[in-house]
CSV table of C-alpha atoms in Angstrom, one decimal:
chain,number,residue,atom,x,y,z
A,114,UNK,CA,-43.3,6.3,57.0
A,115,UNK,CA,-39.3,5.9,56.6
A,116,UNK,CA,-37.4,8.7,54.7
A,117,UNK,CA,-35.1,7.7,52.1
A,118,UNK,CA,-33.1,10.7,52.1
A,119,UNK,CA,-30.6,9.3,53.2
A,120,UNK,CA,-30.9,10.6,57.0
A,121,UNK,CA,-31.0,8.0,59.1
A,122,UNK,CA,-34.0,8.5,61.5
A,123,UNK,CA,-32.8,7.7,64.3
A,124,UNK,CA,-30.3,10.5,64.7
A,125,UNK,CA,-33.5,12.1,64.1
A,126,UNK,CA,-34.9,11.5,67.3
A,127,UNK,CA,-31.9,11.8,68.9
A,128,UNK,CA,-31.7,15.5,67.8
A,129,UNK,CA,-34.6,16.3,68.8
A,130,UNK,CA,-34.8,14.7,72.5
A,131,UNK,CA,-31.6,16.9,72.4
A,132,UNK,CA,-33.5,19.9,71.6
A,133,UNK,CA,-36.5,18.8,73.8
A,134,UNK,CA,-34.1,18.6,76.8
A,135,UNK,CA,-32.5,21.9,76.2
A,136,UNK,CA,-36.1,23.6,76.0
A,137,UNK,CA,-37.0,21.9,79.3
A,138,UNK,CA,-33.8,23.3,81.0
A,139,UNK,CA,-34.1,26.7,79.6
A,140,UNK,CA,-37.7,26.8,81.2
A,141,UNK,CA,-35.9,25.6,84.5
A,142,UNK,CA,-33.5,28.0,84.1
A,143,UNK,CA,-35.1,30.9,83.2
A,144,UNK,CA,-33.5,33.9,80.4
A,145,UNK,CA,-30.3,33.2,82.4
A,146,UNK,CA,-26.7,32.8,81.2
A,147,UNK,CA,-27.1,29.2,82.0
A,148,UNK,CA,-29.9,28.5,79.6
A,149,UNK,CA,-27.9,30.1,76.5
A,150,UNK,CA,-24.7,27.9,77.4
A,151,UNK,CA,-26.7,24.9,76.9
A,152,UNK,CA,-28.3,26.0,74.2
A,153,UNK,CA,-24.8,26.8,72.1
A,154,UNK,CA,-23.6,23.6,73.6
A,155,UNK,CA,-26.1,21.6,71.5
A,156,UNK,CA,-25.1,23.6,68.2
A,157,UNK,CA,-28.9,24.7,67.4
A,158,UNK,CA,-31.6,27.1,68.0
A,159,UNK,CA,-34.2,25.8,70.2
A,160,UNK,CA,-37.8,27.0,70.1
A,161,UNK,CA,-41.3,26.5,71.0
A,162,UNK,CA,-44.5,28.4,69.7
A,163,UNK,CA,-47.9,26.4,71.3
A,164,UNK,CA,-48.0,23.0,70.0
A,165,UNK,CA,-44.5,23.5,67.5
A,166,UNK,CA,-41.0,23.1,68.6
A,167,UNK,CA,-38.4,24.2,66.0
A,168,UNK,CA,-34.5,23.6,66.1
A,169,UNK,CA,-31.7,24.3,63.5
A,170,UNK,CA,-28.3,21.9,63.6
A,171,UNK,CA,-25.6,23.4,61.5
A,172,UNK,CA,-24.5,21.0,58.8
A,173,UNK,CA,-20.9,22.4,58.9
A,174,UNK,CA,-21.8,24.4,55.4
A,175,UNK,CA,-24.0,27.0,54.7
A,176,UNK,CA,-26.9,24.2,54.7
A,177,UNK,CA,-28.8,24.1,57.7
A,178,UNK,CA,-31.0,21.3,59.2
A,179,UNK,CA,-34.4,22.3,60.7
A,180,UNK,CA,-36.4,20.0,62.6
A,181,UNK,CA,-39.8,20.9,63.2
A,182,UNK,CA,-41.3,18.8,66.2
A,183,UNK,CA,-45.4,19.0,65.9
A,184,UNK,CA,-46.9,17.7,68.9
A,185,UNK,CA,-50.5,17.4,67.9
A,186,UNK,CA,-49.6,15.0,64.8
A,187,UNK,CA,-46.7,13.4,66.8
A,188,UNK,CA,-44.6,14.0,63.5
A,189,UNK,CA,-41.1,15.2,63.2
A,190,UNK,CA,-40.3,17.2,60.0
A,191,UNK,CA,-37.2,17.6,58.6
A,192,UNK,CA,-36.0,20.5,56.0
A,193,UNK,CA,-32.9,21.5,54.8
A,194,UNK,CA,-32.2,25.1,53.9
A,195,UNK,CA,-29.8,24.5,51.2
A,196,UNK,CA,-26.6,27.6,50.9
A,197,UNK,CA,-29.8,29.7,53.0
A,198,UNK,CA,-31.3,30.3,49.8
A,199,UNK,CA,-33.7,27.3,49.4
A,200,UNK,CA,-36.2,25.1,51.5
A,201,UNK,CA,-36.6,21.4,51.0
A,202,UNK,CA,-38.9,18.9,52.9
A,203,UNK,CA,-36.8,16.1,53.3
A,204,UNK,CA,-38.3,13.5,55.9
A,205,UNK,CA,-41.5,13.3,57.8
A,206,UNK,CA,-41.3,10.9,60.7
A,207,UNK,CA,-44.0,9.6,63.0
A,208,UNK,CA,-42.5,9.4,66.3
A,209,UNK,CA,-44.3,6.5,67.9
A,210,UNK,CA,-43.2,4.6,64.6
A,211,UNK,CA,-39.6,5.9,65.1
A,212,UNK,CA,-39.3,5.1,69.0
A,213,UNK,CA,-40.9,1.9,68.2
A,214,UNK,CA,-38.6,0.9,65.5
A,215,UNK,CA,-35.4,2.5,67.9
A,216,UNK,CA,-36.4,-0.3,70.7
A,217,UNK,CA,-36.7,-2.7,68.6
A,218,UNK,CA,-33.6,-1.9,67.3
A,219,UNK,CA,-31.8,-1.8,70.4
A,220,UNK,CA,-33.7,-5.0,71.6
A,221,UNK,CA,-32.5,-6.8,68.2
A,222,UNK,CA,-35.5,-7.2,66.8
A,223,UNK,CA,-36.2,-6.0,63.0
């Protein structure tokens, strides 16, 4: 399932094994100082409700990018909240599709 909105999907991925890292170091770290620094570092809002994991990357506007990893469908879903007034779906990715087509990528194959 590509997306032709013009996001290229593997930035996709990239963001959000990002985000999945920073949500695995907050756990290590705790509430702590430490957690928030990494957190900002990345430029989003990281979080995780049961099977969901949500995080926002600032588009340098007032849009905003919101990826929504959902675990149980292995699907990443992106959404752009357009001048924080509107919502628009704008990709859906399966992510066994997307790390499949990232090695072969990286492997040169097409």
């Amino acid at each position: 399932m590509g997306s032709s909105s013009g996001i290229n999907p593997l930035w996709i991925g990239v963001v959000v094994l990002a985000g999945l890292i920073v949500a695995q170091l907050g756990r290590s770290w705790g509430d702590g100082a430490e957690a928030d620094t990494v957190s900002a570092q990345v430029g989003g809002l990281v979080s995780q409700v049961g099977d969901y994991g949500m995080m926002t990357v600032d588009r340098g506007s007032d849009d905003l990018l919101v990826l929504v990893l959902d675990q149980r469908r292995e699907q990443i879903l992106t959404y752009l909240l357009a001048n924080q007034r509107s919502v628009e779906l704008r990709g859906v990715e399966n992510l066994r599709e997307l790390f499949t087509r990232a090695r072969d990528q990286f492997s040169g194959r097409r």
